[in-house]
Structures are given as structure tokens and as C-alpha cells.
PDB file of C-alpha atoms and ligand atoms in Angstrom:
ATOM      1  CA  MET A  16       0.296   0.117  -0.081  1.00 39.00           C
ATOM      2  CA  ARG A  17       1.224   3.404  -0.812  1.00 44.00           C
ATOM      3  CA  ALA A  18       0.664   7.053   0.822  1.00 48.00           C
ATOM      4  CA  ASP A  19       2.011   9.729  -0.203  1.00 53.00           C
ATOM      5  CA  SER A  20       4.784   8.150  -2.396  1.00 63.00           C
ATOM      6  CA  LEU A  21       6.024   6.178   0.817  1.00 76.00           C
ATOM      7  CA  ASP A  22       5.552   2.448   0.885  1.00 88.00           C
ATOM      8  CA  VAL A  23       4.196   2.238   3.990  1.00 88.00           C
ATOM      9  CA  ARG A  24       4.078  -1.136   4.409  1.00 89.00           C
ATOM     10  CA  ARG A  25       8.040  -1.669   3.948  1.00 93.00           C
ATOM     11  CA  TYR A  26       8.372   1.429   5.978  1.00 94.00           C
ATOM     12  CA  LEU A  27       6.593  -0.021   9.509  1.00 95.00           C
ATOM     13  CA  ASP A  28       8.123  -3.555   8.564  1.00 96.00           C
ATOM     14  CA  THR A  29      11.756  -2.027   8.572  1.00 97.00           C
ATOM     15  CA  ARG A  30      11.338   0.111  11.835  1.00 97.00           C
ATOM     16  CA  ARG A  31       9.576  -2.842  12.912  1.00 97.00           C
ATOM     17  CA  ARG A  32      12.189  -5.554  13.070  1.00 97.00           C
ATOM     18  CA  LEU A  33      14.937  -2.607  14.279  1.00 98.00           C
ATOM     19  CA  VAL A  34      12.818  -2.109  17.160  1.00 98.00           C
ATOM     20  CA  GLU A  35      12.418  -6.125  17.601  1.00 98.00           C
ATOM     21  CA  ARG A  36      16.302  -6.660  16.898  1.00 98.00           C
ATOM     22  CA  ALA A  37      17.105  -4.158  19.635  1.00 98.00           C
ATOM     23  CA  LEU A  38      14.547  -5.385  22.268  1.00 98.00           C
ATOM     24  CA  ALA A  39      15.929  -9.167  21.789  1.00 98.00           C
ATOM     25  CA  ALA A  40      19.377  -7.754  22.467  1.00 98.00           C
ATOM     26  CA  ARG A  41      18.480  -6.210  25.528  1.00 98.00           C
ATOM     27  CA  PHE A  42      16.721  -9.076  26.869  1.00 98.00           C
ATOM     28  CA  PRO A  43      19.057 -12.173  25.849  1.00 98.00           C
ATOM     29  CA  PRO A  44      17.273 -15.578  26.710  1.00 98.00           C
ATOM     30  CA  ARG A  45      18.378 -16.633  30.523  1.00 97.00           C
ATOM     31  CA  PRO A  46      17.475 -19.574  32.910  1.00 96.00           C
ATOM     32  CA  SER A  47      14.811 -18.188  34.847  1.00 96.00           C
ATOM     33  CA  ALA A  48      11.119 -18.440  34.643  1.00 96.00           C
ATOM     34  CA  LEU A  49      10.900 -14.491  34.985  1.00 98.00           C
ATOM     35  CA  ARG A  50      13.281 -13.736  31.682  1.00 98.00           C
ATOM     36  CA  ARG A  51      11.644 -16.645  30.028  1.00 98.00           C
ATOM     37  CA  ALA A  52       7.918 -14.787  30.814  1.00 98.00           C
ATOM     38  CA  ILE A  53       9.682 -11.096  29.953  1.00 98.00           C
ATOM     39  CA  ARG A  54      10.546 -12.584  26.215  1.00 98.00           C
ATOM     40  CA  TYR A  55       7.385 -14.268  25.718  1.00 98.00           C
ATOM     41  CA  SER A  56       5.364 -11.424  26.214  1.00 98.00           C
ATOM     42  CA  LEU A  57       7.692  -8.517  24.590  1.00 98.00           C
ATOM     43  CA  LEU A  58       9.233 -10.577  21.813  1.00 97.00           C
ATOM     44  CA  GLY A  59       5.746 -12.412  20.873  1.00 90.00           C
ATOM     45  CA  GLY A  60       4.409  -9.839  18.349  1.00 90.00           C
ATOM     46  CA  GLY A  61       3.120  -6.514  18.232  1.00 95.00           C
ATOM     47  CA  LYS A  62       2.908  -3.757  15.947  1.00 96.00           C
ATOM     48  CA  ARG A  63       5.712  -1.777  17.798  1.00 98.00           C
ATOM     49  CA  LEU A  64       3.253   1.502  16.649  1.00 98.00           C
ATOM     50  CA  ARG A  65       4.728   3.456  19.604  1.00 98.00           C
ATOM     51  CA  PRO A  66       8.347   2.957  18.977  1.00 98.00           C
ATOM     52  CA  ILE A  67       7.609   3.333  15.321  1.00 98.00           C
ATOM     53  CA  LEU A  68       6.260   6.884  16.036  1.00 98.00           C
ATOM     54  CA  ALA A  69       8.802   7.719  18.139  1.00 98.00           C
ATOM     55  CA  LEU A  70      11.181   7.167  15.078  1.00 98.00           C
ATOM     56  CA  ALA A  71       9.130   8.910  12.635  1.00 98.00           C
ATOM     57  CA  ALA A  72       9.105  11.757  14.814  1.00 98.00           C
ATOM     58  CA  GLY A  73      12.827  11.799  15.398  1.00 98.00           C
ATOM     59  CA  GLU A  74      13.584  12.023  11.824  1.00 96.00           C
ATOM     60  CA  VAL A  75      11.125  14.989  11.752  1.00 97.00           C
ATOM     61  CA  ALA A  76      13.172  16.914  14.163  1.00 97.00           C
ATOM     62  CA  GLY A  77      16.535  15.445  12.202  1.00 96.00           C
ATOM     63  CA  ALA A  78      17.235  12.848  15.140  1.00 95.00           C
ATOM     64  CA  PRO A  79      19.327   9.741  14.024  1.00 95.00           C
ATOM     65  CA  VAL A  80      17.970   6.587  14.675  1.00 96.00           C
ATOM     66  CA  ARG A  81      20.588   5.694  17.424  1.00 96.00           C
ATOM     67  CA  THR A  82      20.082   8.410  19.169  1.00 98.00           C
ATOM     68  CA  VAL A  83      15.504   7.753  19.231  1.00 98.00           C
ATOM     69  CA  LEU A  84      16.075   4.062  19.194  1.00 98.00           C
ATOM     70  CA  PRO A  85      16.514   3.316  23.479  1.00 98.00           C
ATOM     71  CA  PHE A  86      13.500   5.544  23.791  1.00 98.00           C
ATOM     72  CA  ALA A  87      11.997   3.994  21.392  1.00 98.00           C
ATOM     73  CA  CYS A  88      11.890   0.594  22.734  1.00 98.00           C
ATOM     74  CA  ALA A  89      11.471   2.113  26.291  1.00 98.00           C
ATOM     75  CA  LEU A  90       8.190   3.045  25.139  1.00 98.00           C
ATOM     76  CA  GLU A  91       7.552  -0.337  24.012  1.00 98.00           C
ATOM     77  CA  LEU A  92       8.499  -1.762  27.347  1.00 98.00           C
ATOM     78  CA  VAL A  93       6.475   0.153  28.956  1.00 98.00           C
ATOM     79  CA  HIS A  94       3.383  -0.416  26.482  1.00 98.00           C
ATOM     80  CA  THR A  95       4.218  -4.371  26.869  1.00 98.00           C
ATOM     81  CA  TYR A  96       3.539  -3.785  30.693  1.00 98.00           C
ATOM     82  CA  SER A  97       0.528  -1.912  30.763  1.00 98.00           C
ATOM     83  CA  LEU A  98      -1.113  -4.739  28.093  1.00 98.00           C
ATOM     84  CA  VAL A  99       0.265  -7.543  30.890  1.00 98.00           C
ATOM     85  CA  HIS A 100      -1.279  -5.977  33.793  1.00 98.00           C
ATOM     86  CA  ASP A 101      -3.981  -5.067  31.755  1.00 97.00           C
ATOM     87  CA  ASP A 102      -4.833  -8.839  30.933  1.00 97.00           C
ATOM     88  CA  LEU A 103      -4.747  -9.358  34.698  1.00 98.00           C
ATOM     89  CA  PRO A 104      -8.036 -11.422  36.732  1.00 97.00           C
ATOM     90  CA  ALA A 105      -7.943  -8.106  38.468  1.00 95.00           C
ATOM     91  CA  MET A 106      -8.480  -6.084  35.411  1.00 94.00           C
ATOM     92  CA  ASP A 107      -9.701  -7.267  32.395  1.00 92.00           C
ATOM     93  CA  ASP A 108      -8.807 -10.751  32.841  1.00 95.00           C
ATOM     94  CA  ASP A 109      -8.127 -11.701  29.397  1.00 95.00           C
ATOM     95  CA  ASP A 110      -7.048 -14.989  28.211  1.00 96.00           C
ATOM     96  CA  LEU A 111      -5.404 -14.108  24.918  1.00 95.00           C
ATOM     97  CA  ARG A 112      -3.018 -11.412  23.703  1.00 96.00           C
ATOM     98  CA  ARG A 113      -1.469 -10.621  20.510  1.00 93.00           C
ATOM     99  CA  GLY A 114      -2.741 -13.866  19.419  1.00 92.00           C
ATOM    100  CA  LEU A 115      -1.165 -16.239  22.145  1.00 96.00           C
ATOM    101  CA  PRO A 116      -2.261 -16.988  25.737  1.00 98.00           C
ATOM    102  CA  THR A 117      -1.545 -13.989  27.897  1.00 98.00           C
ATOM    103  CA  SER A 118       1.323 -14.015  30.131  1.00 98.00           C
ATOM    104  CA  HIS A 119      -0.466 -14.747  33.657  1.00 98.00           C
ATOM    105  CA  LYS A 120      -2.518 -17.970  31.927  1.00 98.00           C
ATOM    106  CA  VAL A 121       1.560 -19.408  30.842  1.00 98.00           C
ATOM    107  CA  PHE A 122       3.256 -18.041  33.937  1.00 98.00           C
ATOM    108  CA  GLY A 123       1.153 -17.436  36.670  1.00 98.00           C
ATOM    109  CA  GLU A 124      -0.364 -14.340  38.201  1.00 98.00           C
ATOM    110  CA  GLY A 125       2.831 -13.663  40.151  1.00 98.00           C
ATOM    111  CA  VAL A 126       5.049 -14.054  37.442  1.00 98.00           C
ATOM    112  CA  ALA A 127       2.896 -11.871  35.142  1.00 98.00           C
ATOM    113  CA  ILE A 128       2.858  -9.064  37.453  1.00 98.00           C
ATOM    114  CA  LEU A 129       6.649  -9.272  37.829  1.00 98.00           C
ATOM    115  CA  VAL A 130       7.159  -9.151  34.221  1.00 98.00           C
ATOM    116  CA  GLY A 131       4.952  -5.695  34.194  1.00 98.00           C
ATOM    117  CA  ASP A 132       7.038  -4.372  37.349  1.00 98.00           C
ATOM    118  CA  ALA A 133      10.535  -5.255  35.420  1.00 98.00           C
ATOM    119  CA  LEU A 134       9.768  -3.977  32.111  1.00 98.00           C
ATOM    120  CA  LEU A 135       8.051  -0.788  33.582  1.00 98.00           C
ATOM    121  CA  THR A 136      11.940  -0.280  35.393  1.00 98.00           C
ATOM    122  CA  GLU A 137      13.953  -1.857  32.327  1.00 98.00           C
ATOM    123  CA  ALA A 138      12.357   1.123  30.537  1.00 98.00           C
ATOM    124  CA  PHE A 139      13.996   3.815  32.616  1.00 98.00           C
ATOM    125  CA  GLU A 140      17.219   1.949  33.031  1.00 98.00           C
ATOM    126  CA  LEU A 141      17.096   1.843  28.967  1.00 98.00           C
ATOM    127  CA  MET A 142      16.502   5.282  28.511  1.00 98.00           C
ATOM    128  CA  ALA A 143      19.189   6.447  31.550  1.00 97.00           C
ATOM    129  CA  GLY A 144      21.605   4.715  29.663  1.00 96.00           C
ATOM    130  CA  ALA A 145      21.306   6.235  26.676  1.00 97.00           C
ATOM    131  CA  ARG A 146      24.335   7.273  24.557  1.00 93.00           C
ATOM    132  CA  HIS A 147      24.169   9.353  21.406  1.00 94.00           C
ATOM    133  CA  VAL A 148      21.912  12.403  23.158  1.00 97.00           C
ATOM    134  CA  ALA A 149      22.417  15.033  25.112  1.00 96.00           C
ATOM    135  CA  PRO A 150      21.765  14.678  28.615  1.00 97.00           C
ATOM    136  CA  ARG A 151      19.556  17.865  28.675  1.00 97.00           C
ATOM    137  CA  ASN A 152      17.290  16.329  26.201  1.00 97.00           C
ATOM    138  CA  ALA A 153      17.526  12.627  27.900  1.00 98.00           C
ATOM    139  CA  LEU A 154      16.357  14.143  30.890  1.00 98.00           C
ATOM    140  CA  ALA A 155      13.302  15.580  29.108  1.00 98.00           C
ATOM    141  CA  ALA A 156      12.384  12.295  27.443  1.00 98.00           C
ATOM    142  CA  VAL A 157      12.489  10.677  30.659  1.00 98.00           C
ATOM    143  CA  ALA A 158      10.094  13.090  32.751  1.00 98.00           C
ATOM    144  CA  GLU A 159       8.041  12.906  29.612  1.00 98.00           C
ATOM    145  CA  MET A 160       7.721   9.123  29.559  1.00 98.00           C
ATOM    146  CA  ALA A 161       7.281   8.783  33.586  1.00 98.00           C
ATOM    147  CA  ARG A 162       4.532  12.053  33.406  1.00 98.00           C
ATOM    148  CA  ALA A 163       2.551   9.903  30.402  1.00 98.00           C
ATOM    149  CA  ALA A 164       2.981   6.646  31.742  1.00 98.00           C
ATOM    150  CA  GLY A 165       2.061   7.489  35.493  1.00 98.00           C
ATOM    151  CA  GLU A 166      -1.561   8.701  37.344  1.00 97.00           C
ATOM    152  CA  GLY A 167      -1.785  12.222  35.107  1.00 96.00           C
ATOM    153  CA  GLY A 168      -1.563   9.412  32.271  1.00 98.00           C
ATOM    154  CA  MET A 169      -2.007   5.910  31.365  1.00 98.00           C
ATOM    155  CA  VAL A 170      -2.199   4.631  34.821  1.00 98.00           C
ATOM    156  CA  GLY A 171      -4.811   7.319  35.863  1.00 98.00           C
ATOM    157  CA  GLY A 172      -6.541   6.801  32.785  1.00 97.00           C
ATOM    158  CA  GLN A 173      -6.985   2.851  33.184  1.00 95.00           C
ATOM    159  CA  ALA A 174      -8.193   3.882  36.833  1.00 96.00           C
ATOM    160  CA  LEU A 175     -10.932   5.971  35.348  1.00 95.00           C
ATOM    161  CA  ASP A 176     -11.732   3.103  33.023  1.00 92.00           C
ATOM    162  CA  LEU A 177     -12.338   0.439  35.547  1.00 90.00           C
ATOM    163  CA  GLU A 178     -14.406   3.049  37.612  1.00 90.00           C
ATOM    164  CA  ALA A 179     -16.622   3.509  34.258  1.00 88.00           C
ATOM    165  CA  GLU A 180     -17.264  -0.106  33.708  1.00 84.00           C
ATOM    166  CA  GLY A 181     -20.819  -1.034  33.626  1.00 81.00           C
ATOM    167  CA  ARG A 182     -21.811   2.667  34.358  1.00 83.00           C
ATOM    168  CA  ALA A 183     -23.158   4.961  31.806  1.00 83.00           C
ATOM    169  CA  ALA A 184     -20.556   7.738  30.770  1.00 88.00           C
ATOM    170  CA  THR A 185     -20.797  10.767  28.638  1.00 93.00           C
ATOM    171  CA  LEU A 186     -18.637  11.345  25.521  1.00 94.00           C
ATOM    172  CA  ALA A 187     -16.538  13.522  27.273  1.00 95.00           C
ATOM    173  CA  ALA A 188     -15.550  11.229  30.091  1.00 95.00           C
ATOM    174  CA  ILE A 189     -14.952   8.632  27.265  1.00 95.00           C
ATOM    175  CA  ARG A 190     -13.074  10.996  25.784  1.00 95.00           C
ATOM    176  CA  THR A 191     -11.049  11.963  28.863  1.00 96.00           C
ATOM    177  CA  ILE A 192     -10.657   8.098  29.533  1.00 96.00           C
ATOM    178  CA  HIS A 193      -8.832   7.750  25.958  1.00 96.00           C
ATOM    179  CA  ARG A 194      -6.705  10.588  26.315  1.00 97.00           C
ATOM    180  CA  ARG A 195      -5.017   9.233  29.736  1.00 97.00           C
ATOM    181  CA  LYS A 196      -5.201   5.583  28.840  1.00 96.00           C
ATOM    182  CA  THR A 197      -4.243   5.450  25.316  1.00 96.00           C
ATOM    183  CA  GLY A 198      -3.534   8.634  24.151  1.00 98.00           C
ATOM    184  CA  ALA A 199      -0.572   9.940  26.526  1.00 98.00           C
ATOM    185  CA  LEU A 200       1.541   6.870  25.408  1.00 98.00           C
ATOM    186  CA  PHE A 201       0.834   8.172  21.747  1.00 98.00           C
ATOM    187  CA  ARG A 202       1.546  11.595  22.546  1.00 98.00           C
ATOM    188  CA  ALA A 203       4.627  10.996  24.504  1.00 98.00           C
ATOM    189  CA  ALA A 204       6.321   8.565  21.494  1.00 98.00           C
ATOM    190  CA  VAL A 205       6.149  11.678  19.016  1.00 98.00           C
ATOM    191  CA  ARG A 206       7.153  13.975  21.790  1.00 98.00           C
ATOM    192  CA  VAL A 207      10.093  11.803  22.871  1.00 98.00           C
ATOM    193  CA  GLY A 208      11.242  11.620  18.957  1.00 98.00           C
ATOM    194  CA  ALA A 209      11.054  15.245  19.184  1.00 98.00           C
ATOM    195  CA  LEU A 210      12.551  16.110  22.464  1.00 98.00           C
ATOM    196  CA  VAL A 211      15.718  14.026  21.976  1.00 98.00           C
ATOM    197  CA  ALA A 212      16.450  15.684  18.969  1.00 96.00           C
ATOM    198  CA  ASN A 213      16.031  19.039  20.989  1.00 96.00           C
ATOM    199  CA  ALA A 214      13.107  20.056  18.491  1.00 97.00           C
ATOM    200  CA  ARG A 215      12.026  23.677  18.450  1.00 97.00           C
ATOM    201  CA  PRO A 216       8.827  24.867  20.297  1.00 98.00           C
ATOM    202  CA  ALA A 217       6.777  25.188  17.367  1.00 98.00           C
ATOM    203  CA  LEU A 218       7.791  21.739  15.929  1.00 98.00           C
ATOM    204  CA  LEU A 219       6.996  20.074  19.212  1.00 98.00           C
ATOM    205  CA  ARG A 220       3.334  22.054  19.158  1.00 98.00           C
ATOM    206  CA  ARG A 221       2.661  20.494  16.006  1.00 98.00           C
ATOM    207  CA  LEU A 222       3.962  16.867  16.774  1.00 98.00           C
ATOM    208  CA  THR A 223       2.408  16.834  20.064  1.00 98.00           C
ATOM    209  CA  THR A 224      -1.215  17.754  18.283  1.00 98.00           C
ATOM    210  CA  TYR A 225      -0.712  14.642  16.247  1.00 98.00           C
ATOM    211  CA  GLY A 226       0.061  12.689  18.625  1.00 98.00           C
ATOM    212  CA  GLU A 227      -2.852  13.798  20.892  1.00 98.00           C
ATOM    213  CA  GLN A 228      -5.217  13.206  18.043  1.00 98.00           C
ATOM    214  CA  LEU A 229      -3.694  10.209  16.606  1.00 98.00           C
ATOM    215  CA  GLY A 230      -3.905   8.576  19.919  1.00 98.00           C
ATOM    216  CA  LEU A 231      -7.842   9.405  20.136  1.00 98.00           C
ATOM    217  CA  CYS A 232      -8.318   8.194  16.533  1.00 98.00           C
ATOM    218  CA  PHE A 233      -6.670   4.885  17.396  1.00 98.00           C
ATOM    219  CA  GLN A 234      -8.314   4.048  20.535  1.00 97.00           C
ATOM    220  CA  ILE A 235     -11.879   4.893  18.779  1.00 97.00           C
ATOM    221  CA  ALA A 236     -10.901   2.855  15.819  1.00 97.00           C
ATOM    222  CA  ASP A 237      -9.659   0.061  18.121  1.00 95.00           C
ATOM    223  CA  ASP A 238     -13.096  -0.218  20.015  1.00 94.00           C
ATOM    224  CA  ILE A 239     -14.902   0.001  16.366  1.00 96.00           C
ATOM    225  CA  ALA A 240     -12.766  -3.185  15.388  1.00 94.00           C
ATOM    226  CA  ASP A 241     -13.566  -4.491  18.985  1.00 90.00           C
ATOM    227  CA  ALA A 242     -17.237  -3.933  18.315  1.00 92.00           C
ATOM    228  CA  ALA A 243     -16.912  -5.639  14.991  1.00 90.00           C
ATOM    229  CA  GLY A 244     -15.786  -8.547  16.668  1.00 84.00           C
ATOM    230  CA  ALA A 245     -11.817  -8.397  15.554  1.00 72.00           C
ATOM    231  CA  GLY A 246     -10.091  -8.020  18.667  1.00 66.00           C
ATOM    232  CA  ASP A 247      -8.340 -11.130  20.660  1.00 66.00           C
ATOM    233  CA  GLY A 248      -9.821 -10.368  24.288  1.00 60.00           C
ATOM    234  CA  ARG A 249     -12.835 -10.290  25.855  1.00 61.00           C
ATOM    235  CA  THR A 250     -15.064  -7.633  24.169  1.00 68.00           C
ATOM    236  CA  ASP A 251     -15.601  -4.181  25.598  1.00 67.00           C
ATOM    237  CA  HIS A 252     -19.240  -5.066  25.287  1.00 65.00           C
ATOM    238  CA  VAL A 253     -18.732  -8.233  27.749  1.00 64.00           C
ATOM    239  CA  LEU A 254     -16.671  -5.934  30.003  1.00 67.00           C
ATOM    240  CA  GLY A 255     -19.132  -3.363  30.116  1.00 73.00           C
ATOM    241  CA  LYS A 256     -16.867  -0.579  28.710  1.00 78.00           C
ATOM    242  CA  ALA A 257     -17.259   2.898  28.055  1.00 81.00           C
ATOM    243  CA  THR A 258     -16.433   3.349  24.333  1.00 91.00           C
ATOM    244  CA  TYR A 259     -17.473   5.396  21.141  1.00 95.00           C
ATOM    245  CA  PRO A 260     -19.516   2.650  19.249  1.00 95.00           C
ATOM    246  CA  ALA A 261     -21.228   2.003  22.390  1.00 91.00           C
ATOM    247  CA  LEU A 262     -22.217   5.127  23.024  1.00 93.00           C
ATOM    248  CA  LEU A 263     -22.836   6.608  19.349  1.00 94.00           C
ATOM    249  CA  GLY A 264     -23.078   3.405  17.274  1.00 94.00           C
ATOM    250  CA  MET A 265     -20.863   2.477  14.702  1.00 95.00           C
ATOM    251  CA  GLY A 266     -21.150   4.974  11.914  1.00 96.00           C
ATOM    252  CA  ARG A 267     -20.675   7.928  13.989  1.00 96.00           C
ATOM    253  CA  ALA A 268     -17.512   6.615  16.139  1.00 97.00           C
ATOM    254  CA  ARG A 269     -15.950   6.078  12.608  1.00 97.00           C
ATOM    255  CA  THR A 270     -17.003   9.903  12.169  1.00 97.00           C
ATOM    256  CA  HIS A 271     -15.265  10.920  14.991  1.00 97.00           C
ATOM    257  CA  ALA A 272     -12.075   8.724  14.384  1.00 98.00           C
ATOM    258  CA  GLU A 273     -11.750  10.138  10.796  1.00 98.00           C
ATOM    259  CA  ARG A 274     -12.260  13.779  12.450  1.00 98.00           C
ATOM    260  CA  ALA A 275      -9.378  12.802  14.792  1.00 98.00           C
ATOM    261  CA  ARG A 276      -7.539  11.563  11.926  1.00 98.00           C
ATOM    262  CA  ASP A 277      -7.494  14.854   9.856  1.00 98.00           C
ATOM    263  CA  ALA A 278      -6.663  16.817  12.923  1.00 98.00           C
ATOM    264  CA  ALA A 279      -3.629  15.168  13.133  1.00 98.00           C
ATOM    265  CA  LEU A 280      -3.302  15.385   9.365  1.00 98.00           C
ATOM    266  CA  ALA A 281      -3.607  18.966   9.593  1.00 98.00           C
ATOM    267  CA  ALA A 282      -0.740  19.344  12.388  1.00 98.00           C
ATOM    268  CA  VAL A 283       1.925  17.722  10.311  1.00 98.00           C
ATOM    269  CA  ALA A 284       0.801  19.093   6.986  1.00 97.00           C
ATOM    270  CA  PRO A 285       3.137  22.048   6.876  1.00 97.00           C
ATOM    271  CA  LEU A 286       6.249  20.010   7.539  1.00 96.00           C
ATOM    272  CA  GLY A 287       6.464  18.569   3.992  1.00 92.00           C
ATOM    273  CA  ALA A 288       8.092  15.870   2.683  1.00 93.00           C
ATOM    274  CA  ARG A 289       9.720  14.462   6.049  1.00 94.00           C
ATOM    275  CA  ALA A 290       6.312  13.941   7.664  1.00 96.00           C
ATOM    276  CA  THR A 291       5.397  11.591   5.205  1.00 96.00           C
ATOM    277  CA  PRO A 292       5.617   8.427   7.552  1.00 97.00           C
ATOM    278  CA  LEU A 293       3.620  10.098  10.294  1.00 98.00           C
ATOM    279  CA  ARG A 294       0.729  10.892   7.626  1.00 97.00           C
ATOM    280  CA  ALA A 295       1.112   7.456   6.441  1.00 96.00           C
ATOM    281  CA  ILE A 296       0.659   6.212   9.770  1.00 97.00           C
ATOM    282  CA  ALA A 297      -2.492   8.172  10.627  1.00 97.00           C
ATOM    283  CA  THR A 298      -4.659   7.464   7.336  1.00 96.00           C
ATOM    284  CA  LEU A 299      -3.940   3.491   7.682  1.00 95.00           C
ATOM    285  CA  VAL A 300      -5.093   3.401  11.478  1.00 96.00           C
ATOM    286  CA  VAL A 301      -8.547   4.234   9.663  1.00 96.00           C
ATOM    287  CA  ALA A 302      -8.013   2.383   6.456  1.00 94.00           C
ATOM    288  CA  GLN A 303      -7.194  -0.672   8.254  1.00 91.00           C
ATOM    289  CA  LEU A 304     -10.847  -0.617   9.482  1.00 93.00           C
ATOM    290  CA  ASP A 305     -11.767  -1.728   6.141  1.00 91.00           C
ATOM    291  CA  ALA A 306      -8.745  -3.889   5.096  1.00 80.00           C
ATOM    292  CA  PRO A 307      -6.437  -4.733   8.490  1.00 63.00           C
ATOM    293  CA  VAL A 308      -3.661  -5.801   6.388  1.00 61.00           C
ATOM    294  CA  VAL A 309      -0.564  -3.685   7.365  1.00 59.00           C
ATOM    295  CA  LEU A 310      -1.119  -2.741  10.719  1.00 67.00           C
ATOM    296  CA  ALA A 311      -2.919  -5.691  11.990  1.00 58.00           C
ATOM    297  CA  ARG A 312       0.260  -7.715  13.143  1.00 55.00           C
ATOM    298  CA  THR A 313      -0.370 -10.282  16.328  1.00 46.00           C
ATOM    299  CA  GLY A 314       3.076 -12.830  15.670  1.00 44.00           C
TER     300      GLY A 314
HETATM  301  C1  GRG B 424      -2.487  -1.787  33.592  1.00 92.14           C
HETATM  302  C2  GRG B 424      -1.343   0.544  33.971  1.00 92.14           C
HETATM  303  C3  GRG B 424      -1.981  -0.540  32.865  1.00 92.14           C
HETATM  304  C4  GRG B 424      -2.740   0.392  32.214  1.00 92.14           C
HETATM  305  C5  GRG B 424      -3.530  -0.428  30.881  1.00 92.14           C
HETATM  306  C6  GRG B 424      -2.980  -0.020  27.393  1.00 92.14           C
HETATM  307  C7  GRG B 424      -3.916  -0.299  28.549  1.00 92.14           C
HETATM  308  C8  GRG B 424      -3.767   0.282  30.050  1.00 92.14           C
HETATM  309  C9  GRG B 424      -4.684  -1.434  28.382  1.00 92.14           C
HETATM  310  C10 GRG B 424      -4.527  -2.416  27.533  1.00 92.14           C
HETATM  311  C11 GRG B 424      -5.917  -2.361  27.109  1.00 92.14           C
HETATM  312  C12 GRG B 424      -6.353  -1.604  25.652  1.00 92.14           C
HETATM  313  C13 GRG B 424      -7.297  -2.329  24.764  1.00 92.14           C
HETATM  314  C14 GRG B 424      -6.205  -0.057  25.216  1.00 92.14           C
HETATM  315  C15 GRG B 424      -6.205   0.468  24.661  1.00 92.14           C
HETATM  316  C16 GRG B 424      -4.853   0.800  24.180  1.00 92.14           C
HETATM  317  C17 GRG B 424      -4.831  -0.192  22.961  1.00 92.14           C
HETATM  318  C18 GRG B 424      -5.526  -0.384  22.007  1.00 92.14           C
HETATM  319  C19 GRG B 424      -3.842  -1.316  23.183  1.00 92.14           C
HETATM  320  C20 GRG B 424      -3.443  -2.125  22.219  1.00 92.14           C
HETATM  321  O1  GRG B 424      -2.409  -1.436  21.486  1.00 92.14           O
HETATM  322  P1  GRG B 424      -1.593  -2.319  20.267  1.00 92.14           P
HETATM  323  O2  GRG B 424      -2.792  -2.519  19.347  1.00 92.14           O
HETATM  324  O3  GRG B 424      -0.890  -3.980  20.659  1.00 92.14           O
HETATM  325  O4  GRG B 424      -0.407  -1.086  19.667  1.00 92.14           O
HETATM  326  P2  GRG B 424      -0.003  -4.268  19.974  1.00 92.14           P
HETATM  327  O5  GRG B 424      -0.262  -5.338  20.477  1.00 92.14           O
HETATM  328  O6  GRG B 424       0.111  -4.323  19.048  1.00 92.14           O
HETATM  329  O7  GRG B 424       1.483  -3.522  20.659  1.00 92.14           O
END
């Protein structure tokens, strides 16, 4: 598939492999249940979208891949930790993730909790040890990640999501949950790529808007796909989750996803050819609802 004269599939594949090589090198096999479980959860699939976004934003801001890569990997570690914990019986209680049995199903709840703990901690060690980046920029990126992952971002969003289960929610409340639970990490992904490059404030603002809108678009699209039966966990409907399609129906939910996509595209429109991958990714998030080929990677 082509968008803006970029071979998007190839772009995503190349970067995904780059990230996966770095992740595998960071966590070589070791004879412990914890390490086996970490490798199982981290290396067994996933689209690697957040690290790819960090690399793409870094490209726009002029950062070489080697500068962004540790931060890109850290994003995937934080993301994978959130998935492992989200799947636990105390949260969504899912049996499948990325097309495979969930971590706690294979290794037990105790080990799965520790997998998440280890991945979150390792993410910060990875960023703290990054070379090829000015310490001031690295510190800004580390702070960005902490804010996005913590109470004000993903963890707080997850708490709101749990509270909202089975209750009637307004569109504003759903939007807030999406902004924090999913959007915070998308926002952080592009900002981290820009921060390690010491991007100018105007560029950072554009990328921030792009990340926020893409995060919203991605979550609505994910909810639409889930409502259409494409997910591999228990459905949002069964869990009584607050979602756009549950509140608005599929058609209007899609319109909201398209609006968010268009706002993301508008934010990076003035950035020219450098932002072609960012535009292609935003376009695909909605397009894959009709043909889930390029983004839909589970293993
Ligand atoms: C447990 C602290 C904590 C947070 C959980 C991310 C999250 C918050 C929960 C996962 C459940 C979920 C459906 C979240 C919405 C975000 C989302 C669609 C995650 C899946 O992201 P993808 O599609 O997954 O990028 P892959 O497997 O491709 O990496």
C-alpha cells in the first residue's frame, strides 16, 4: 500500500524489525522463569507502533535512529507492561493477547505482575543509559515518559476506565479516559522522538497535537474493530466498557475517528516530505478498519 509515495508496509516492517532486534538484544535468553516470561510477552508479536512513531517523529526533528532507538524501545517496554497488567484477572481478565495465551495464563499471576514491574523499571534504565543524546534532552524525554505512564496519564486513565465499567458514561468522560489511557503514550511517543532531537517549540507543538489526535483516532478505531469482533480479548461489550461505538453507534464513532485523523494530518501538513511516514500512519489507522492488513500484526 502506498501513501504520499511512501511504501508504508515496507516502512513499518523495517522499523518494526529494527525495534525487535534491539529488544531481543536487550533481553537475551536466561534460565529463569521471569526472563522466559519477559521474552514471551515482549518478543511474541505486536505492531510496535509507539516506537515506530518515536522514530518517525525523530526523523522529522532531525534525530538519527541511534539517538531515538533506546527511547523507542522504552516506549514498547512500558506499553507491554501495561498490556500484561491489563490482562490480569484483577483487570480485564483476558486469555489471549497478540494471538497467544496471556502471560498470566502461561506463567501464573505472580510472574505476570513481575513481568510488568520489570519492564516498567527496565524502560527507565534503558533511557538513563542512552548514549548519542545530550543529557539535558535525555532527561526531558525521561520526564515525558514518566508523566505519560503515571497517574496523570496511562495509569490514571486505566483507573478511570475501571471505575467506568458497567456505568453510563458521557462522551466527554470517554474522551478523557482515551486521552489518558491510550493517548498519553501516543503523545509521549512523538514528543520523545522530538525531545531527544531538541526540537524547536513550534515543531514540538505540532507533533504533540498529532500524537494526541492520533491516540484518540487509534483508540476509537480499536473500539470499532473490537465491536465488530476483531479483538482477541474479551469484548468491550462483555466488559461493559465505555466506548465511542457503544455510546454513538459504529457510523458516528467512525466519523469521530476520521475527524481525529484529519486533525492529526492537519497538524503535520506544513512539515513537508519529512512527515510523510507520520501522515501515512494516521491514514492507515482508519483505513485498516476496512482492510486490516498493514497494521494488524499479532505474531
Ligand atoms: C494496566 C497500567 C495499566 C494500563 C493499561 C494500554 C492499557 C492500559 C490497556 C490495554 C487494553 C487496551 C485495549 C488499551 C487500549 C490501547 C490499546 C488499543 C492497546 C493495544 O495497543 P496495540 O494495538 O497493541 O498497539 P500491540 O499488540 O500491537 O502492541
